[in-house]
Amino acid sequence: MERTGYLGPQGSFTEAAAKALVPNDERVPFRSIPDTMDAVKEGTVSRAVVPMENAIEGSVNITLDYFIHHQRMNMAAEISAPIEQHLLVAPSHLKSWDRVKKVYSHPHAIAQCHQFLRTYLPDAEISYVNSTAAAAKYIQENQLENAAAIANDIAAEAYGLKIAQKKINDYENNRTRFMLFTNEEAPFTNGFISAKTDYKTTMMVGLSSDYSGALHQVLAAFAWRKINLSKIESRPTKTGLGNYFFIIDAAMKQDDILIPSVCEELKTLGCEVQILGSYPCFTWEELSRFQKEMIKKEVT
């Protein structure tokens, strides 16, 4: 059985994403995103699932930066999942949830619930932890503390907590992209891929120098080939202020003609180009439907 690492502990959104993406793997929790990614390189697990981007708060910078600067692997697959944040408390604090003195959660989860916290718990101290599940686990282990956690219903069940307030995220269309990283260059296959499966190719582009129209020339290489870009993001090179590279997601599978010709054109402009991965993109909903269909077939 393959082993897949995920940002834990048990009950995290990342564990749920890993279960949907690789349901037959043994899932191994790690306390931080770097630890999860390191485990793949060290051979502790075969692959890792970590959060990459949230619809409200944008990229998970620690994932992207650690991947780029410290732990290069293959981007093997993506799953987009709906995120519903709840306010969790120990059973003894359910009736007095609006008087908690401290709220624990991951920085992204806190930011996703900013308006709720500002309106209903304006005086509560915010304490950041490595994951929403870690926040729920902390509340379970410290039930005498007048505190709450922001996490999901899976964590509430796993740690015996009560949902004091449901769906407290500020925006309804709250989704997170989770990325599956592996050391293998071979395309990811899990039985879900079909002719209708969407793909992305992610590349890193560094400009040769900062001059007027430099980014326009980069984008033009995709535009005249009619390649749709689903995301463009600048990240600091960490070599000095004002020095950036671009992470570009092309909405297509890496092929033998278009993507290679884009890379060659960019290189002639003096750009540094690296392909970081070409991978299938799934949604939580479609994987759930697929797994239910497979279970139905096995029963019949």
Short mmCIF file of C-alpha atoms in Angstrom, two decimals:
data_model
loop_
_atom_site.label_atom_id
_atom_site.label_comp_id
_atom_site.label_asym_id
_atom_site.label_seq_id
_atom_site.Cartn_x
_atom_site.Cartn_y
_atom_site.Cartn_z
CA MET A 1 0.00 0.00 0.00
CA GLU A 2 1.25 3.47 -0.91
CA ARG A 3 1.71 6.02 1.88
CA THR A 4 0.57 9.61 1.39
CA GLY A 5 1.57 12.41 3.73
CA TYR A 6 -0.77 15.28 4.52
CA LEU A 7 -0.91 18.38 6.69
CA GLY A 8 -2.40 17.02 9.88
CA PRO A 9 -3.43 16.13 12.40
CA GLN A 10 -6.45 13.91 11.79
CA GLY A 11 -9.53 15.85 10.75
CA SER A 12 -7.82 18.48 8.59
CA PHE A 13 -9.21 19.68 5.28
CA THR A 14 -6.02 18.34 3.72
CA GLU A 15 -6.68 14.85 5.03
CA ALA A 16 -10.15 14.97 3.46
CA ALA A 17 -8.61 16.07 0.14
CA ALA A 18 -6.03 13.28 0.31
CA LYS A 19 -8.74 10.72 1.04
CA ALA A 20 -10.72 11.88 -2.01
CA LEU A 21 -7.69 11.94 -4.30
CA VAL A 22 -5.93 8.73 -3.23
CA PRO A 23 -8.58 6.80 -1.25
CA ASN A 24 -6.65 3.54 -1.09
CA ASP A 25 -3.43 5.00 0.33
CA GLU A 26 -2.35 4.87 3.94
CA ARG A 27 -2.52 8.49 5.11
CA VAL A 28 0.24 9.83 7.35
CA PRO A 29 -0.19 13.20 9.13
CA PHE A 30 2.60 15.76 9.57
CA ARG A 31 2.64 18.87 11.71
CA SER A 32 3.61 21.40 9.00
CA ILE A 33 3.65 21.84 5.22
CA PRO A 34 7.48 21.70 4.97
CA ASP A 35 7.54 18.53 7.09
CA THR A 36 4.95 16.96 4.79
CA MET A 37 6.95 17.79 1.67
CA ASP A 38 10.26 16.73 3.24
CA ALA A 39 8.77 13.32 3.98
CA VAL A 40 8.46 12.62 0.24
CA LYS A 41 12.09 13.45 -0.45
CA GLU A 42 13.19 11.39 2.55
CA GLY A 43 11.15 8.39 1.41
CA THR A 44 8.93 8.30 4.50
CA VAL A 45 5.90 8.57 2.20
CA SER A 46 5.45 8.15 -1.55
CA ARG A 47 3.60 11.41 -2.07
CA ALA A 48 2.21 14.41 -0.24
CA VAL A 49 -1.00 16.46 -0.32
CA VAL A 50 -0.77 20.08 0.82
CA PRO A 51 -2.93 23.21 0.35
CA MET A 52 -1.84 25.40 -2.57
CA GLU A 53 -4.41 28.19 -2.97
CA ASN A 54 -7.61 29.46 -1.39
CA ALA A 55 -10.35 31.32 -3.25
CA ILE A 56 -10.52 34.03 -0.57
CA GLU A 57 -6.95 34.39 0.68
CA GLY A 58 -5.02 33.44 -2.46
CA SER A 59 -1.86 31.33 -2.58
CA VAL A 60 -0.57 29.46 0.44
CA ASN A 61 2.82 31.13 0.33
CA ILE A 62 4.65 28.61 2.50
CA THR A 63 3.71 25.81 0.08
CA LEU A 64 4.79 27.69 -3.03
CA ASP A 65 7.98 29.15 -1.56
CA TYR A 66 9.13 25.93 0.08
CA PHE A 67 8.50 24.04 -3.14
CA ILE A 68 10.36 26.57 -5.29
CA HIS A 69 13.32 27.29 -3.05
CA HIS A 70 13.83 24.13 -1.01
CA GLN A 71 12.03 20.98 -2.06
CA ARG A 72 11.44 20.57 -5.78
CA MET A 73 9.19 17.68 -6.76
CA ASN A 74 6.68 16.93 -9.44
CA MET A 75 3.25 18.56 -9.35
CA ALA A 76 1.24 15.40 -10.00
CA ALA A 77 -2.45 16.23 -9.45
CA GLU A 78 -4.81 18.87 -8.12
CA ILE A 79 -8.12 18.69 -6.28
CA SER A 80 -10.38 21.67 -5.65
CA ALA A 81 -12.58 21.28 -2.58
CA PRO A 82 -15.30 23.40 -0.93
CA ILE A 83 -14.30 24.81 2.45
CA GLU A 84 -16.80 25.42 5.26
CA GLN A 85 -15.40 26.83 8.48
CA HIS A 86 -17.20 26.33 11.79
CA LEU A 87 -16.63 27.66 15.29
CA LEU A 88 -15.89 24.66 17.52
CA VAL A 89 -15.93 24.62 21.32
CA ALA A 90 -15.72 22.10 24.13
CA PRO A 91 -19.20 20.82 25.12
CA SER A 92 -19.05 22.76 28.40
CA HIS A 93 -18.67 26.06 26.50
CA LEU A 94 -21.43 25.56 23.94
CA LYS A 95 -23.92 27.96 25.58
CA SER A 96 -21.27 30.61 26.23
CA TRP A 97 -19.44 30.46 22.90
CA ASP A 98 -19.82 34.22 22.39
CA ARG A 99 -17.72 34.86 25.49
CA VAL A 100 -14.64 32.87 24.56
CA LYS A 101 -11.37 34.69 25.20
CA LYS A 102 -9.23 33.07 22.54
CA VAL A 103 -9.70 31.61 19.04
CA TYR A 104 -7.24 29.12 17.56
CA SER A 105 -6.82 28.24 13.88
CA HIS A 106 -4.63 28.37 10.79
CA PRO A 107 -3.89 31.91 9.49
CA HIS A 108 -5.88 31.33 6.30
CA ALA A 109 -8.91 30.09 8.24
CA ILE A 110 -8.77 33.11 10.55
CA ALA A 111 -8.61 35.43 7.53
CA GLN A 112 -11.54 33.63 5.87
CA CYS A 113 -13.68 34.35 8.94
CA HIS A 114 -12.54 37.91 9.60
CA GLN A 115 -15.97 39.54 9.53
CA PHE A 116 -17.53 36.91 11.80
CA LEU A 117 -14.77 37.34 14.37
CA ARG A 118 -14.97 41.12 14.13
CA THR A 119 -18.74 41.08 14.66
CA TYR A 120 -19.26 38.35 17.25
CA LEU A 121 -15.89 37.93 19.01
CA PRO A 122 -14.23 41.33 18.70
CA ASP A 123 -12.31 41.02 21.98
CA ALA A 124 -11.10 37.46 21.53
CA GLU A 125 -7.36 36.96 21.16
CA ILE A 126 -6.32 35.21 17.94
CA SER A 127 -3.75 32.43 18.14
CA TYR A 128 -2.32 30.85 14.99
CA VAL A 129 -1.53 27.13 14.70
CA ASN A 130 -0.31 24.90 11.85
CA SER A 131 -3.73 23.66 10.73
CA THR A 132 -7.43 23.87 11.55
CA ALA A 133 -7.32 20.28 12.82
CA ALA A 134 -4.44 21.18 15.16
CA ALA A 135 -6.66 23.93 16.57
CA ALA A 136 -9.49 21.47 17.20
CA LYS A 137 -7.10 19.00 18.83
CA TYR A 138 -5.79 21.76 21.10
CA ILE A 139 -9.32 22.59 22.29
CA GLN A 140 -9.94 18.90 23.04
CA GLU A 141 -6.76 18.73 25.10
CA ASN A 142 -7.44 22.03 26.93
CA GLN A 143 -11.17 21.99 27.60
CA LEU A 144 -10.92 24.13 30.72
CA GLU A 145 -9.57 27.04 28.67
CA ASN A 146 -12.25 29.49 27.59
CA ALA A 147 -11.35 29.15 23.92
CA ALA A 148 -12.66 28.05 20.52
CA ALA A 149 -11.26 26.67 17.28
CA ILE A 150 -12.11 27.37 13.68
CA ALA A 151 -12.19 24.07 11.81
CA ASN A 152 -14.46 21.71 9.90
CA ASP A 153 -17.15 19.25 10.97
CA ILE A 154 -14.77 16.31 10.50
CA ALA A 155 -12.46 17.77 13.14
CA ALA A 156 -15.44 18.41 15.44
CA GLU A 157 -16.38 14.74 15.28
CA ALA A 158 -12.78 13.51 15.56
CA TYR A 159 -12.10 15.50 18.72
CA GLY A 160 -15.50 15.41 20.41
CA LEU A 161 -16.21 19.13 20.03
CA LYS A 162 -19.48 20.98 19.47
CA ILE A 163 -20.24 23.25 16.52
CA ALA A 164 -21.21 26.53 18.15
CA GLN A 165 -21.73 28.37 14.85
CA LYS A 166 -21.84 26.87 11.36
CA LYS A 167 -20.40 28.25 8.12
CA ILE A 168 -18.73 31.30 9.58
CA ASN A 169 -16.50 31.98 6.55
CA ASP A 170 -17.20 35.44 5.14
CA TYR A 171 -17.84 34.27 1.57
CA GLU A 172 -19.91 31.30 0.46
CA ASN A 173 -17.79 30.35 -2.55
CA ASN A 174 -14.85 29.31 -0.40
CA ARG A 175 -12.70 26.66 -2.07
CA THR A 176 -9.13 25.49 -1.72
CA ARG A 177 -6.83 23.89 -4.26
CA PHE A 178 -4.77 21.03 -2.86
CA MET A 179 -1.70 19.76 -4.72
CA LEU A 180 -0.36 16.23 -4.84
CA PHE A 181 3.46 16.17 -4.98
CA THR A 182 5.55 13.13 -5.92
CA ASN A 183 9.13 12.30 -6.82
CA GLU A 184 7.94 10.39 -9.87
CA GLU A 185 7.98 12.04 -13.27
CA ALA A 186 5.31 9.70 -14.60
CA PRO A 187 1.78 11.14 -14.91
CA PHE A 188 -0.52 10.52 -11.96
CA THR A 189 -3.17 7.85 -12.56
CA ASN A 190 -5.77 6.69 -10.07
CA GLY A 191 -8.62 5.40 -12.19
CA PHE A 192 -10.41 8.78 -12.17
CA ILE A 193 -8.85 10.21 -15.33
CA SER A 194 -11.08 10.28 -18.39
CA ALA A 195 -11.25 12.06 -21.73
CA LYS A 196 -13.10 14.89 -19.96
CA THR A 197 -10.41 15.46 -17.31
CA ASP A 198 -8.94 18.97 -17.34
CA TYR A 199 -5.19 19.52 -17.14
CA LYS A 200 -2.84 22.32 -16.18
CA THR A 201 0.81 22.86 -16.93
CA THR A 202 2.62 25.00 -14.36
CA MET A 203 5.83 26.78 -15.27
CA MET A 204 8.19 29.22 -13.61
CA VAL A 205 9.42 32.12 -15.74
CA GLY A 206 12.20 34.49 -14.75
CA LEU A 207 12.66 37.69 -16.74
CA SER A 208 16.14 38.42 -18.07
CA SER A 209 15.84 42.03 -16.96
CA ASP A 210 13.22 44.57 -15.91
CA TYR A 211 12.27 46.65 -18.95
CA SER A 212 9.08 48.13 -20.39
CA GLY A 213 6.94 45.46 -22.03
CA ALA A 214 8.88 42.49 -20.62
CA LEU A 215 5.83 40.80 -19.10
CA HIS A 216 3.77 41.64 -22.20
CA GLN A 217 6.26 39.73 -24.35
CA VAL A 218 5.99 36.71 -22.05
CA LEU A 219 2.19 36.71 -22.17
CA ALA A 220 2.19 37.23 -25.93
CA ALA A 221 3.99 33.90 -26.37
CA PHE A 222 0.90 32.21 -24.94
CA ALA A 223 -1.69 34.54 -26.46
CA TRP A 224 -0.89 34.12 -30.15
CA ARG A 225 -0.92 30.34 -29.67
CA LYS A 226 -4.38 30.69 -28.07
CA ILE A 227 -3.23 29.05 -24.83
CA ASN A 228 -5.49 30.07 -21.95
CA LEU A 229 -3.74 31.01 -18.71
CA SER A 230 -5.69 30.19 -15.55
CA LYS A 231 -3.26 31.92 -13.21
CA ILE A 232 -0.30 34.33 -13.24
CA GLU A 233 1.45 35.12 -9.98
CA SER A 234 4.66 36.94 -9.15
CA ARG A 235 6.84 35.72 -6.30
CA PRO A 236 10.05 37.27 -4.92
CA THR A 237 13.29 35.57 -5.94
CA LYS A 238 14.63 36.34 -2.45
CA THR A 239 17.73 37.89 -4.01
CA GLY A 240 16.76 41.52 -3.42
CA LEU A 241 13.88 43.97 -3.42
CA GLY A 242 12.11 44.23 -6.75
CA ASN A 243 13.38 40.87 -8.05
CA TYR A 244 10.56 38.54 -9.04
CA PHE A 245 9.77 35.46 -11.08
CA PHE A 246 6.35 34.43 -12.37
CA ILE A 247 4.38 31.25 -11.75
CA ILE A 248 2.12 30.63 -14.74
CA ASP A 249 -0.63 28.02 -15.05
CA ALA A 250 -1.48 27.12 -18.63
CA ALA A 251 -4.89 25.46 -18.96
CA MET A 252 -3.68 22.50 -21.00
CA LYS A 253 -1.70 19.29 -20.77
CA GLN A 254 1.97 19.45 -21.68
CA ASP A 255 2.20 18.47 -25.34
CA ASP A 256 4.91 17.98 -27.97
CA ILE A 257 4.33 21.24 -29.83
CA LEU A 258 2.66 24.21 -28.13
CA ILE A 259 4.21 24.14 -24.65
CA PRO A 260 7.74 23.36 -25.93
CA SER A 261 7.48 26.14 -28.52
CA VAL A 262 6.37 28.61 -25.82
CA CYS A 263 9.40 27.65 -23.75
CA GLU A 264 11.75 28.10 -26.70
CA GLU A 265 10.29 31.51 -27.56
CA LEU A 266 10.64 32.68 -23.96
CA LYS A 267 14.23 31.46 -23.85
CA THR A 268 15.04 33.46 -26.97
CA LEU A 269 13.81 36.52 -25.07
CA GLY A 270 16.37 35.74 -22.39
CA CYS A 271 13.90 34.29 -19.89
CA GLU A 272 14.62 31.39 -17.60
CA VAL A 273 11.85 28.78 -17.99
CA GLN A 274 11.15 25.68 -15.93
CA ILE A 275 8.22 23.28 -16.19
CA LEU A 276 7.10 22.45 -12.65
CA GLY A 277 4.42 19.94 -13.56
CA SER A 278 1.65 18.95 -15.93
CA TYR A 279 -1.20 17.35 -14.06
CA PRO A 280 -4.89 16.39 -14.00
CA CYS A 281 -7.29 18.68 -12.14
CA PHE A 282 -10.22 17.25 -10.20
CA THR A 283 -13.01 18.65 -8.08
CA TRP A 284 -14.19 17.21 -4.79
CA GLU A 285 -17.66 16.78 -6.25
CA GLU A 286 -16.61 14.73 -9.28
CA LEU A 287 -14.36 12.43 -7.24
CA SER A 288 -17.16 11.85 -4.73
CA ARG A 289 -19.53 10.90 -7.56
CA PHE A 290 -16.95 8.59 -9.10
CA GLN A 291 -16.30 6.79 -5.83
CA LYS A 292 -20.01 6.32 -5.18
CA GLU A 293 -20.42 4.84 -8.67
CA MET A 294 -17.53 2.45 -8.06
CA ILE A 295 -19.01 1.32 -4.73
CA LYS A 296 -22.39 0.77 -6.43
CA LYS A 297 -20.74 -1.37 -9.13
CA GLU A 298 -18.92 -3.47 -6.52
CA VAL A 299 -22.18 -4.08 -4.63
CA THR A 300 -24.09 -5.13 -7.75
#
